[in-house]
């Protein structure tokens, strides 16, 4: 079937007198090579040839003194075809991790488009943001995302769409990497508002990240509020990821209380978190092990040595299974357990 289609396209290209038809044939051949046959180099050649064939048509039309409606329509369709071929080239280069070539494709597309086709421009700006982020250029990446969001908000006139949600999330990630925590929180709060009418399961993740950012800013009160809300939402959710964040919120609330010197209350939250972890995540889970360790440390502070040893041993055994015996977390829990044993005069060697 594919071979018949390719043969038909090659015959049509060689016999047609229409430049547009020749360009379209090359474009379709590129898609066949890329999506069906995974012949990336052949696909690149086809898309580049299609662009070379079609580009002079737009130049010629632009140089005319008068452009009638039919010609204007033809110009738009031709330009759209060129932009779509450039985007296909970008996808291939990105797939092959050829980031600089991918970036040049997008920059060329933005220059050609000049905001004429809004939907394409939004795609190009967002993709530029993605490429710059992958290149660890967070400042440039953020600039492109902000352009995308501004353009999209103007076009949508307040309408909720998944792109705005996605861009707010990406901006929050970038702002966080740049240490711009307040901007990151603002972006996440905007994402939460959009989630109310879209993907509600994402709200818990955004709220947990806001809580983490407030923790980094040493705003304990605000962090506590967001951890509390995350915990409550996660408990009522059917998604495993949300239940995980709910348990993690209890752990973080315990850590905040430790930081404030309220160790007794911290133990209450760690024990509550451990109970929730075993119920929602299971016994053999890294977060369950983390909470076993946290409760053990508080029991040790209370000089409840026997309880502390039992809990530390459980934490270590779970970490061995979930992380592996040589993982830093496993080694850390092993050393903590061994130190406690030595402190209590127990000569047992932890294996």
C-alpha positions as YAML, in Angstrom:
chain: A
units: angstrom
residues:
- id: 1
  name: UNK
  ca: [0.00, 0.00, 0.00]
- id: 2
  name: UNK
  ca: [2.75, 2.47, 1.00]
- id: 3
  name: UNK
  ca: [4.86, 1.57, -2.03]
- id: 4
  name: UNK
  ca: [1.90, 2.17, -4.34]
- id: 5
  name: UNK
  ca: [1.30, 5.57, -2.73]
- id: 6
  name: UNK
  ca: [4.97, 6.52, -3.05]
- id: 7
  name: UNK
  ca: [5.03, 5.48, -6.70]
- id: 8
  name: UNK
  ca: [1.89, 7.52, -7.39]
- id: 9
  name: UNK
  ca: [3.35, 10.59, -5.69]
- id: 10
  name: UNK
  ca: [6.64, 10.36, -7.61]
- id: 11
  name: UNK
  ca: [4.77, 9.98, -10.91]
- id: 12
  name: UNK
  ca: [2.51, 12.93, -10.10]
- id: 13
  name: UNK
  ca: [5.46, 15.10, -9.14]
- id: 14
  name: UNK
  ca: [7.35, 14.32, -12.34]
- id: 15
  name: UNK
  ca: [4.38, 14.92, -14.67]
- id: 16
  name: UNK
  ca: [2.63, 17.85, -12.99]
- id: 17
  name: UNK
  ca: [3.12, 21.36, -14.33]
- id: 18
  name: UNK
  ca: [1.97, 22.86, -11.03]
- id: 19
  name: UNK
  ca: [4.65, 24.02, -8.61]
- id: 20
  name: UNK
  ca: [2.21, 23.72, -5.72]
- id: 21
  name: UNK
  ca: [1.45, 20.10, -6.63]
- id: 22
  name: UNK
  ca: [5.16, 19.30, -6.80]
- id: 23
  name: UNK
  ca: [5.70, 20.85, -3.37]
- id: 24
  name: UNK
  ca: [2.70, 19.00, -1.92]
- id: 25
  name: UNK
  ca: [4.03, 15.68, -3.27]
- id: 26
  name: UNK
  ca: [7.40, 16.26, -1.61]
- id: 27
  name: UNK
  ca: [5.64, 17.16, 1.63]
- id: 28
  name: UNK
  ca: [3.54, 13.97, 1.64]
- id: 29
  name: UNK
  ca: [6.62, 11.88, 0.81]
- id: 30
  name: UNK
  ca: [8.37, 13.43, 3.81]
- id: 31
  name: UNK
  ca: [5.54, 12.36, 6.08]
- id: 32
  name: UNK
  ca: [5.64, 8.82, 4.70]
- id: 33
  name: UNK
  ca: [9.38, 8.60, 5.35]
- id: 34
  name: UNK
  ca: [9.07, 10.09, 8.84]
- id: 35
  name: UNK
  ca: [5.90, 8.56, 10.27]
- id: 36
  name: UNK
  ca: [5.59, 5.25, 8.44]
- id: 37
  name: UNK
  ca: [9.09, 4.20, 7.42]
- id: 38
  name: UNK
  ca: [11.19, 6.03, 10.04]
- id: 39
  name: UNK
  ca: [13.65, 7.11, 7.37]
- id: 40
  name: UNK
  ca: [14.52, 10.41, 8.99]
- id: 41
  name: UNK
  ca: [17.21, 11.54, 6.57]
- id: 42
  name: UNK
  ca: [14.98, 10.92, 3.57]
- id: 43
  name: UNK
  ca: [12.17, 12.75, 5.35]
- id: 44
  name: UNK
  ca: [14.45, 15.73, 6.01]
- id: 45
  name: UNK
  ca: [15.43, 15.88, 2.33]
- id: 46
  name: UNK
  ca: [11.79, 15.72, 1.22]
- id: 47
  name: UNK
  ca: [10.64, 18.47, 3.59]
- id: 48
  name: UNK
  ca: [13.57, 20.70, 2.62]
- id: 49
  name: UNK
  ca: [12.81, 20.20, -1.08]
- id: 50
  name: UNK
  ca: [9.13, 21.00, -0.48]
- id: 51
  name: UNK
  ca: [10.11, 24.26, 1.25]
- id: 52
  name: UNK
  ca: [12.53, 25.16, -1.57]
- id: 53
  name: UNK
  ca: [9.86, 24.53, -4.20]
- id: 54
  name: UNK
  ca: [7.10, 26.50, -2.44]
- id: 55
  name: UNK
  ca: [9.01, 29.48, -1.02]
- id: 56
  name: UNK
  ca: [9.52, 31.31, -4.38]
- id: 57
  name: UNK
  ca: [5.74, 31.31, -4.88]
- id: 58
  name: UNK
  ca: [5.20, 33.40, -1.76]
- id: 59
  name: UNK
  ca: [7.98, 35.81, -2.80]
- id: 60
  name: UNK
  ca: [6.51, 36.28, -6.25]
- id: 61
  name: UNK
  ca: [3.02, 36.93, -4.93]
- id: 62
  name: UNK
  ca: [4.29, 39.36, -2.29]
- id: 63
  name: UNK
  ca: [6.01, 41.40, -5.01]
- id: 64
  name: UNK
  ca: [2.80, 41.95, -7.00]
- id: 65
  name: UNK
  ca: [1.27, 45.39, -6.83]
- id: 66
  name: UNK
  ca: [-2.25, 44.02, -6.58]
- id: 67
  name: UNK
  ca: [-3.35, 40.77, -4.93]
- id: 68
  name: UNK
  ca: [-6.89, 39.59, -5.64]
- id: 69
  name: UNK
  ca: [-8.84, 37.36, -3.26]
- id: 70
  name: UNK
  ca: [-7.99, 34.11, -5.03]
- id: 71
  name: UNK
  ca: [-4.30, 34.92, -5.10]
- id: 72
  name: UNK
  ca: [-4.39, 35.97, -1.47]
- id: 73
  name: UNK
  ca: [-6.02, 32.66, -0.56]
- id: 74
  name: UNK
  ca: [-3.39, 30.78, -2.56]
- id: 75
  name: UNK
  ca: [-0.63, 32.70, -0.80]
- id: 76
  name: UNK
  ca: [-2.01, 31.76, 2.61]
- id: 77
  name: UNK
  ca: [-2.34, 28.08, 1.75]
- id: 78
  name: UNK
  ca: [1.19, 28.02, 0.36]
- id: 79
  name: UNK
  ca: [2.62, 29.75, 3.42]
- id: 80
  name: UNK
  ca: [0.75, 27.32, 5.68]
- id: 81
  name: UNK
  ca: [2.25, 24.40, 3.77]
- id: 82
  name: UNK
  ca: [5.75, 25.88, 4.18]
- id: 83
  name: UNK
  ca: [5.21, 26.40, 7.92]
- id: 84
  name: UNK
  ca: [3.92, 22.85, 8.37]
- id: 85
  name: UNK
  ca: [6.96, 21.45, 6.55]
- id: 86
  name: UNK
  ca: [9.27, 23.50, 8.78]
- id: 87
  name: UNK
  ca: [7.44, 22.15, 11.82]
- id: 88
  name: UNK
  ca: [7.92, 18.59, 10.56]
- id: 89
  name: UNK
  ca: [11.64, 19.29, 10.22]
- id: 90
  name: UNK
  ca: [11.67, 20.59, 13.78]
- id: 91
  name: UNK
  ca: [10.04, 17.37, 15.04]
- id: 92
  name: UNK
  ca: [12.69, 15.24, 13.33]
- id: 93
  name: UNK
  ca: [15.60, 17.33, 14.61]
- id: 94
  name: UNK
  ca: [14.17, 17.29, 18.13]
- id: 95
  name: UNK
  ca: [13.67, 13.53, 18.00]
- id: 96
  name: UNK
  ca: [17.34, 13.17, 17.04]
- id: 97
  name: UNK
  ca: [18.42, 15.64, 19.78]
- id: 98
  name: UNK
  ca: [19.73, 18.07, 17.17]
- id: 99
  name: UNK
  ca: [18.63, 21.02, 19.26]
- id: 100
  name: UNK
  ca: [20.38, 23.84, 17.40]
- id: 101
  name: UNK
  ca: [18.87, 22.78, 14.07]
- id: 102
  name: UNK
  ca: [15.48, 22.37, 15.72]
- id: 103
  name: UNK
  ca: [15.79, 25.86, 17.20]
- id: 104
  name: UNK
  ca: [16.72, 27.40, 13.82]
- id: 105
  name: UNK
  ca: [13.64, 25.77, 12.26]
- id: 106
  name: UNK
  ca: [11.36, 27.39, 14.82]
- id: 107
  name: UNK
  ca: [13.03, 30.79, 14.54]
- id: 108
  name: UNK
  ca: [12.64, 30.62, 10.76]
- id: 109
  name: UNK
  ca: [8.98, 29.65, 11.13]
- id: 110
  name: UNK
  ca: [8.30, 32.58, 13.48]
- id: 111
  name: UNK
  ca: [9.96, 34.95, 11.02]
- id: 112
  name: UNK
  ca: [7.96, 33.65, 8.07]
- id: 113
  name: UNK
  ca: [4.66, 33.55, 9.92]
- id: 114
  name: UNK
  ca: [4.83, 37.04, 11.50]
- id: 115
  name: UNK
  ca: [1.71, 36.29, 13.60]
- id: 116
  name: UNK
  ca: [-0.41, 35.72, 10.47]
- id: 117
  name: UNK
  ca: [-1.52, 32.27, 11.64]
- id: 118
  name: UNK
  ca: [-2.06, 32.54, 15.38]
- id: 119
  name: UNK
  ca: [-2.42, 28.82, 16.06]
- id: 120
  name: UNK
  ca: [0.96, 28.15, 14.38]
- id: 121
  name: UNK
  ca: [2.65, 31.03, 16.19]
- id: 122
  name: UNK
  ca: [1.54, 29.69, 19.55]
- id: 123
  name: UNK
  ca: [2.97, 26.28, 18.70]
- id: 124
  name: UNK
  ca: [6.28, 27.79, 17.57]
- id: 125
  name: UNK
  ca: [6.70, 29.98, 20.68]
- id: 126
  name: UNK
  ca: [5.92, 27.10, 23.05]
- id: 127
  name: UNK
  ca: [8.29, 24.77, 21.19]
- id: 128
  name: UNK
  ca: [11.03, 27.42, 21.37]
- id: 129
  name: UNK
  ca: [10.47, 27.55, 25.11]
- id: 130
  name: UNK
  ca: [10.78, 23.76, 25.31]
- id: 131
  name: UNK
  ca: [13.99, 23.71, 23.25]
- id: 132
  name: UNK
  ca: [15.64, 26.45, 25.29]
- id: 133
  name: UNK
  ca: [14.67, 24.64, 28.50]
- id: 134
  name: UNK
  ca: [16.26, 21.44, 27.20]
- id: 135
  name: UNK
  ca: [19.36, 23.53, 26.41]
- id: 136
  name: UNK
  ca: [19.31, 24.71, 30.06]
- id: 137
  name: UNK
  ca: [18.60, 28.28, 28.93]
- id: 138
  name: UNK
  ca: [15.85, 28.97, 31.48]
- id: 139
  name: UNK
  ca: [15.80, 32.75, 30.89]
- id: 140
  name: UNK
  ca: [15.23, 32.42, 27.14]
- id: 141
  name: UNK
  ca: [12.80, 29.57, 27.71]
- id: 142
  name: UNK
  ca: [10.80, 31.70, 30.14]
- id: 143
  name: UNK
  ca: [10.69, 34.58, 27.64]
- id: 144
  name: UNK
  ca: [9.17, 32.32, 24.96]
- id: 145
  name: UNK
  ca: [6.63, 30.86, 27.37]
- id: 146
  name: UNK
  ca: [5.61, 34.34, 28.48]
- id: 147
  name: UNK
  ca: [5.16, 35.31, 24.82]
- id: 148
  name: UNK
  ca: [3.03, 32.23, 24.27]
- id: 149
  name: UNK
  ca: [0.84, 32.95, 27.28]
- id: 150
  name: UNK
  ca: [0.37, 36.63, 26.43]
- id: 151
  name: UNK
  ca: [-0.60, 35.82, 22.85]
- id: 152
  name: UNK
  ca: [-2.88, 32.97, 23.88]
- id: 153
  name: UNK
  ca: [-4.68, 35.02, 26.54]
- id: 154
  name: UNK
  ca: [-5.32, 37.80, 24.00]
- id: 155
  name: UNK
  ca: [-6.67, 35.33, 21.47]
- id: 156
  name: UNK
  ca: [-8.77, 33.33, 23.93]
- id: 157
  name: UNK
  ca: [-10.38, 36.40, 25.54]
- id: 158
  name: UNK
  ca: [-10.56, 34.75, 28.94]
- id: 159
  name: UNK
  ca: [-11.53, 31.30, 27.69]
- id: 160
  name: UNK
  ca: [-10.02, 28.36, 29.55]
- id: 161
  name: UNK
  ca: [-7.83, 26.07, 27.47]
- id: 162
  name: UNK
  ca: [-5.28, 23.35, 28.07]
- id: 163
  name: UNK
  ca: [-2.43, 25.35, 26.53]
- id: 164
  name: UNK
  ca: [-2.74, 28.11, 29.16]
- id: 165
  name: UNK
  ca: [-2.73, 25.48, 31.89]
- id: 166
  name: UNK
  ca: [0.34, 23.83, 30.37]
- id: 167
  name: UNK
  ca: [2.23, 27.11, 29.96]
- id: 168
  name: UNK
  ca: [1.50, 28.27, 33.52]
- id: 169
  name: UNK
  ca: [2.88, 24.94, 34.72]
- id: 170
  name: UNK
  ca: [6.03, 25.29, 32.59]
- id: 171
  name: UNK
  ca: [6.53, 28.89, 33.70]
- id: 172
  name: UNK
  ca: [6.27, 27.80, 37.33]
- id: 173
  name: UNK
  ca: [8.96, 25.19, 36.71]
- id: 174
  name: UNK
  ca: [11.23, 27.78, 35.08]
- id: 175
  name: UNK
  ca: [10.66, 30.45, 37.73]
- id: 176
  name: UNK
  ca: [11.47, 27.87, 40.39]
- id: 177
  name: UNK
  ca: [14.73, 26.95, 38.63]
- id: 178
  name: UNK
  ca: [15.60, 30.67, 38.44]
- id: 179
  name: UNK
  ca: [14.89, 31.15, 42.14]
- id: 180
  name: UNK
  ca: [11.91, 33.41, 41.39]
- id: 181
  name: UNK
  ca: [9.68, 31.71, 43.93]
- id: 182
  name: UNK
  ca: [6.95, 34.36, 44.15]
- id: 183
  name: UNK
  ca: [6.47, 34.28, 40.38]
- id: 184
  name: UNK
  ca: [6.45, 30.50, 40.49]
- id: 185
  name: UNK
  ca: [3.71, 30.55, 43.13]
- id: 186
  name: UNK
  ca: [1.68, 33.03, 41.09]
- id: 187
  name: UNK
  ca: [1.95, 30.82, 37.98]
- id: 188
  name: UNK
  ca: [0.89, 27.76, 39.96]
- id: 189
  name: UNK
  ca: [-2.07, 29.60, 41.49]
- id: 190
  name: UNK
  ca: [-3.17, 30.55, 37.97]
- id: 191
  name: UNK
  ca: [-2.83, 26.89, 36.95]
- id: 192
  name: UNK
  ca: [-4.98, 25.84, 39.93]
- id: 193
  name: UNK
  ca: [-7.73, 28.24, 38.84]
- id: 194
  name: UNK
  ca: [-7.67, 26.78, 35.33]
- id: 195
  name: UNK
  ca: [-7.80, 23.25, 36.76]
- id: 196
  name: UNK
  ca: [-11.12, 23.94, 38.44]
- id: 197
  name: UNK
  ca: [-12.82, 23.57, 35.08]
- id: 198
  name: UNK
  ca: [-10.36, 21.16, 33.50]
- id: 199
  name: UNK
  ca: [-8.05, 18.51, 34.93]
- id: 200
  name: UNK
  ca: [-8.83, 18.55, 38.64]
- id: 201
  name: UNK
  ca: [-6.40, 15.74, 39.45]
- id: 202
  name: UNK
  ca: [-3.52, 18.16, 38.71]
- id: 203
  name: UNK
  ca: [-4.60, 20.60, 41.43]
- id: 204
  name: UNK
  ca: [-3.02, 18.52, 44.20]
- id: 205
  name: UNK
  ca: [0.36, 18.51, 42.45]
- id: 206
  name: UNK
  ca: [0.29, 22.28, 41.96]
- id: 207
  name: UNK
  ca: [-0.74, 22.94, 45.56]
- id: 208
  name: UNK
  ca: [2.01, 20.67, 46.89]
- id: 209
  name: UNK
  ca: [4.60, 22.52, 44.80]
- id: 210
  name: UNK
  ca: [3.32, 25.86, 46.13]
- id: 211
  name: UNK
  ca: [3.76, 24.50, 49.67]
- id: 212
  name: UNK
  ca: [7.34, 23.43, 48.85]
- id: 213
  name: UNK
  ca: [8.12, 26.90, 47.51]
- id: 214
  name: UNK
  ca: [6.78, 28.59, 50.64]
- id: 215
  name: UNK
  ca: [8.94, 26.18, 52.68]
- id: 216
  name: UNK
  ca: [12.02, 27.30, 50.73]
- id: 217
  name: UNK
  ca: [11.03, 30.90, 51.41]
- id: 218
  name: UNK
  ca: [10.75, 30.09, 55.15]
- id: 219
  name: UNK
  ca: [7.10, 31.15, 55.11]
- id: 220
  name: UNK
  ca: [6.04, 28.38, 57.49]
- id: 221
  name: UNK
  ca: [2.47, 29.59, 57.94]
- id: 222
  name: UNK
  ca: [1.69, 29.67, 54.20]
- id: 223
  name: UNK
  ca: [3.48, 26.36, 53.62]
- id: 224
  name: UNK
  ca: [1.39, 24.74, 56.36]
- id: 225
  name: UNK
  ca: [-1.86, 25.97, 54.80]
- id: 226
  name: UNK
  ca: [-1.00, 24.53, 51.38]
- id: 227
  name: UNK
  ca: [0.25, 21.21, 52.81]
- id: 228
  name: UNK
  ca: [-3.00, 20.93, 54.77]
- id: 229
  name: UNK
  ca: [-5.12, 21.53, 51.65]
- id: 230
  name: UNK
  ca: [-2.98, 19.09, 49.64]
- id: 231
  name: UNK
  ca: [-3.45, 16.45, 52.33]
- id: 232
  name: UNK
  ca: [-7.23, 16.85, 52.36]
- id: 233
  name: UNK
  ca: [-7.57, 16.84, 48.56]
- id: 234
  name: UNK
  ca: [-5.31, 13.83, 48.18]
- id: 235
  name: UNK
  ca: [-7.26, 11.81, 50.73]
- id: 236
  name: UNK
  ca: [-10.47, 12.26, 48.73]
- id: 237
  name: UNK
  ca: [-8.82, 11.49, 45.38]
- id: 238
  name: UNK
  ca: [-8.81, 8.17, 43.57]
- id: 239
  name: UNK
  ca: [-5.44, 8.85, 41.93]
- id: 240
  name: UNK
  ca: [-2.36, 7.16, 43.37]
- id: 241
  name: UNK
  ca: [-0.19, 10.25, 42.70]
- id: 242
  name: UNK
  ca: [-2.58, 12.43, 44.72]
- id: 243
  name: UNK
  ca: [-2.65, 9.97, 47.62]
- id: 244
  name: UNK
  ca: [1.15, 9.95, 47.56]
- id: 245
  name: UNK
  ca: [1.26, 13.75, 47.82]
- id: 246
  name: UNK
  ca: [-1.31, 13.60, 50.61]
- id: 247
  name: UNK
  ca: [1.00, 11.32, 52.61]
- id: 248
  name: UNK
  ca: [4.04, 13.45, 51.76]
- id: 249
  name: UNK
  ca: [2.16, 16.51, 53.02]
- id: 250
  name: UNK
  ca: [1.76, 14.92, 56.45]
- id: 251
  name: UNK
  ca: [5.49, 14.19, 56.48]
- id: 252
  name: UNK
  ca: [6.31, 17.78, 55.49]
- id: 253
  name: UNK
  ca: [3.97, 19.16, 58.13]
- id: 254
  name: UNK
  ca: [5.84, 17.08, 60.69]
- id: 255
  name: UNK
  ca: [9.13, 18.51, 59.40]
- id: 256
  name: UNK
  ca: [7.77, 22.06, 59.74]
- id: 257
  name: UNK
  ca: [6.83, 21.34, 63.36]
- id: 258
  name: UNK
  ca: [10.32, 19.95, 63.98]
- id: 259
  name: UNK
  ca: [11.76, 23.15, 62.57]
- id: 260
  name: UNK
  ca: [9.66, 25.13, 65.06]
- id: 261
  name: UNK
  ca: [10.87, 22.91, 67.91]
- id: 262
  name: UNK
  ca: [7.49, 21.21, 68.37]
- id: 263
  name: UNK
  ca: [8.78, 17.64, 68.37]
- id: 264
  name: UNK
  ca: [5.82, 16.18, 70.22]
- id: 265
  name: UNK
  ca: [3.38, 17.48, 67.63]
- id: 266
  name: UNK
  ca: [5.76, 16.47, 64.84]
- id: 267
  name: UNK
  ca: [5.60, 12.87, 66.06]
- id: 268
  name: UNK
  ca: [1.80, 12.97, 65.85]
- id: 269
  name: UNK
  ca: [1.95, 13.99, 62.17]
- id: 270
  name: UNK
  ca: [4.67, 11.46, 61.35]
- id: 271
  name: UNK
  ca: [2.61, 8.67, 62.94]
- id: 272
  name: UNK
  ca: [-0.49, 9.85, 61.12]
- id: 273
  name: UNK
  ca: [1.51, 9.93, 57.88]
- id: 274
  name: UNK
  ca: [2.85, 6.42, 58.48]
- id: 275
  name: UNK
  ca: [-0.63, 5.05, 59.05]
- id: 276
  name: UNK
  ca: [-1.86, 6.77, 55.87]
- id: 277
  name: UNK
  ca: [1.16, 5.54, 53.89]
- id: 278
  name: UNK
  ca: [0.61, 1.91, 54.87]
- id: 279
  name: UNK
  ca: [-3.07, 2.19, 53.96]
- id: 280
  name: UNK
  ca: [-2.71, 4.07, 50.66]
- id: 281
  name: UNK
  ca: [0.79, 3.21, 49.39]
- id: 282
  name: UNK
  ca: [1.51, -0.12, 51.00]
- id: 283
  name: UNK
  ca: [4.25, -1.34, 53.34]
- id: 284
  name: UNK
  ca: [6.96, -1.68, 50.68]
- id: 285
  name: UNK
  ca: [7.15, 1.92, 49.49]
- id: 286
  name: UNK
  ca: [9.93, 4.56, 49.74]
- id: 287
  name: UNK
  ca: [7.60, 7.09, 51.38]
- id: 288
  name: UNK
  ca: [6.49, 4.52, 53.94]
- id: 289
  name: UNK
  ca: [10.16, 3.88, 54.75]
- id: 290
  name: UNK
  ca: [10.75, 7.63, 55.06]
- id: 291
  name: UNK
  ca: [7.96, 7.88, 57.62]
- id: 292
  name: UNK
  ca: [9.18, 4.83, 59.55]
- id: 293
  name: UNK
  ca: [12.53, 6.61, 59.80]
- id: 294
  name: UNK
  ca: [10.95, 9.90, 60.90]
- id: 295
  name: UNK
  ca: [8.89, 8.22, 63.63]
- id: 296
  name: UNK
  ca: [11.97, 6.27, 64.73]
- id: 297
  name: UNK
  ca: [14.02, 9.46, 65.10]
- id: 298
  name: UNK
  ca: [11.33, 11.03, 67.27]
- id: 299
  name: UNK
  ca: [11.06, 7.87, 69.36]
- id: 300
  name: UNK
  ca: [14.83, 8.00, 69.81]
- id: 301
  name: UNK
  ca: [14.55, 11.63, 70.98]
- id: 302
  name: UNK
  ca: [12.03, 10.42, 73.58]
- id: 303
  name: UNK
  ca: [14.53, 7.71, 74.61]
- id: 304
  name: UNK
  ca: [12.07, 5.03, 73.54]
- id: 305
  name: UNK
  ca: [15.01, 2.96, 72.33]
- id: 306
  name: UNK
  ca: [13.21, -0.32, 71.70]
- id: 307
  name: UNK
  ca: [10.55, 1.28, 69.53]
- id: 308
  name: UNK
  ca: [13.17, 3.32, 67.66]
- id: 309
  name: UNK
  ca: [15.21, 0.20, 66.83]
- id: 310
  name: UNK
  ca: [12.18, -1.71, 65.52]
- id: 311
  name: UNK
  ca: [11.10, 1.21, 63.32]
- id: 312
  name: UNK
  ca: [14.62, 1.94, 62.01]
- id: 313
  name: UNK
  ca: [15.10, -1.69, 61.07]
- id: 314
  name: UNK
  ca: [11.81, -1.63, 59.12]
- id: 315
  name: UNK
  ca: [12.86, 1.55, 57.33]
- id: 316
  name: UNK
  ca: [16.18, 0.01, 56.38]
- id: 317
  name: UNK
  ca: [14.63, -3.26, 55.14]
- id: 318
  name: UNK
  ca: [12.11, -1.39, 52.97]
- id: 319
  name: UNK
  ca: [14.82, 0.87, 51.52]
- id: 320
  name: UNK
  ca: [16.89, -2.18, 50.61]
- id: 321
  name: UNK
  ca: [13.96, -3.50, 48.58]
- id: 322
  name: UNK
  ca: [12.77, -0.26, 46.99]
- id: 323
  name: UNK
  ca: [16.09, 1.53, 46.39]
- id: 324
  name: UNK
  ca: [18.61, -1.29, 46.41]
- id: 325
  name: UNK
  ca: [21.36, -1.98, 49.00]
- id: 326
  name: UNK
  ca: [23.89, 0.52, 47.58]
- id: 327
  name: UNK
  ca: [21.56, 3.50, 47.19]
- id: 328
  name: UNK
  ca: [22.55, 6.55, 49.33]
- id: 329
  name: UNK
  ca: [19.17, 6.54, 51.11]
- id: 330
  name: UNK
  ca: [19.57, 2.85, 51.98]
- id: 331
  name: UNK
  ca: [23.12, 3.38, 53.22]
- id: 332
  name: UNK
  ca: [22.00, 6.37, 55.29]
- id: 333
  name: UNK
  ca: [19.20, 4.38, 56.97]
- id: 334
  name: UNK
  ca: [21.57, 1.45, 57.52]
- id: 335
  name: UNK
  ca: [24.13, 3.70, 59.22]
- id: 336
  name: UNK
  ca: [21.46, 5.30, 61.42]
- id: 337
  name: UNK
  ca: [20.24, 1.87, 62.52]
- id: 338
  name: UNK
  ca: [23.80, 0.65, 63.16]
- id: 339
  name: UNK
  ca: [24.64, 3.75, 65.25]
- id: 340
  name: UNK
  ca: [21.57, 3.22, 67.39]
- id: 341
  name: UNK
  ca: [22.47, -0.41, 67.98]
- id: 342
  name: UNK
  ca: [26.03, 0.53, 69.02]
- id: 343
  name: UNK
  ca: [24.69, 3.28, 71.26]
- id: 344
  name: UNK
  ca: [22.54, 0.69, 73.04]
- id: 345
  name: UNK
  ca: [25.44, -1.75, 73.40]
- id: 346
  name: UNK
  ca: [24.05, -4.14, 70.81]
- id: 347
  name: UNK
  ca: [26.87, -5.82, 68.89]
- id: 348
  name: UNK
  ca: [24.65, -6.89, 65.98]
- id: 349
  name: UNK
  ca: [26.11, -6.01, 62.58]
- id: 350
  name: UNK
  ca: [23.54, -4.66, 60.13]
- id: 351
  name: UNK
  ca: [23.69, -6.43, 56.77]
...
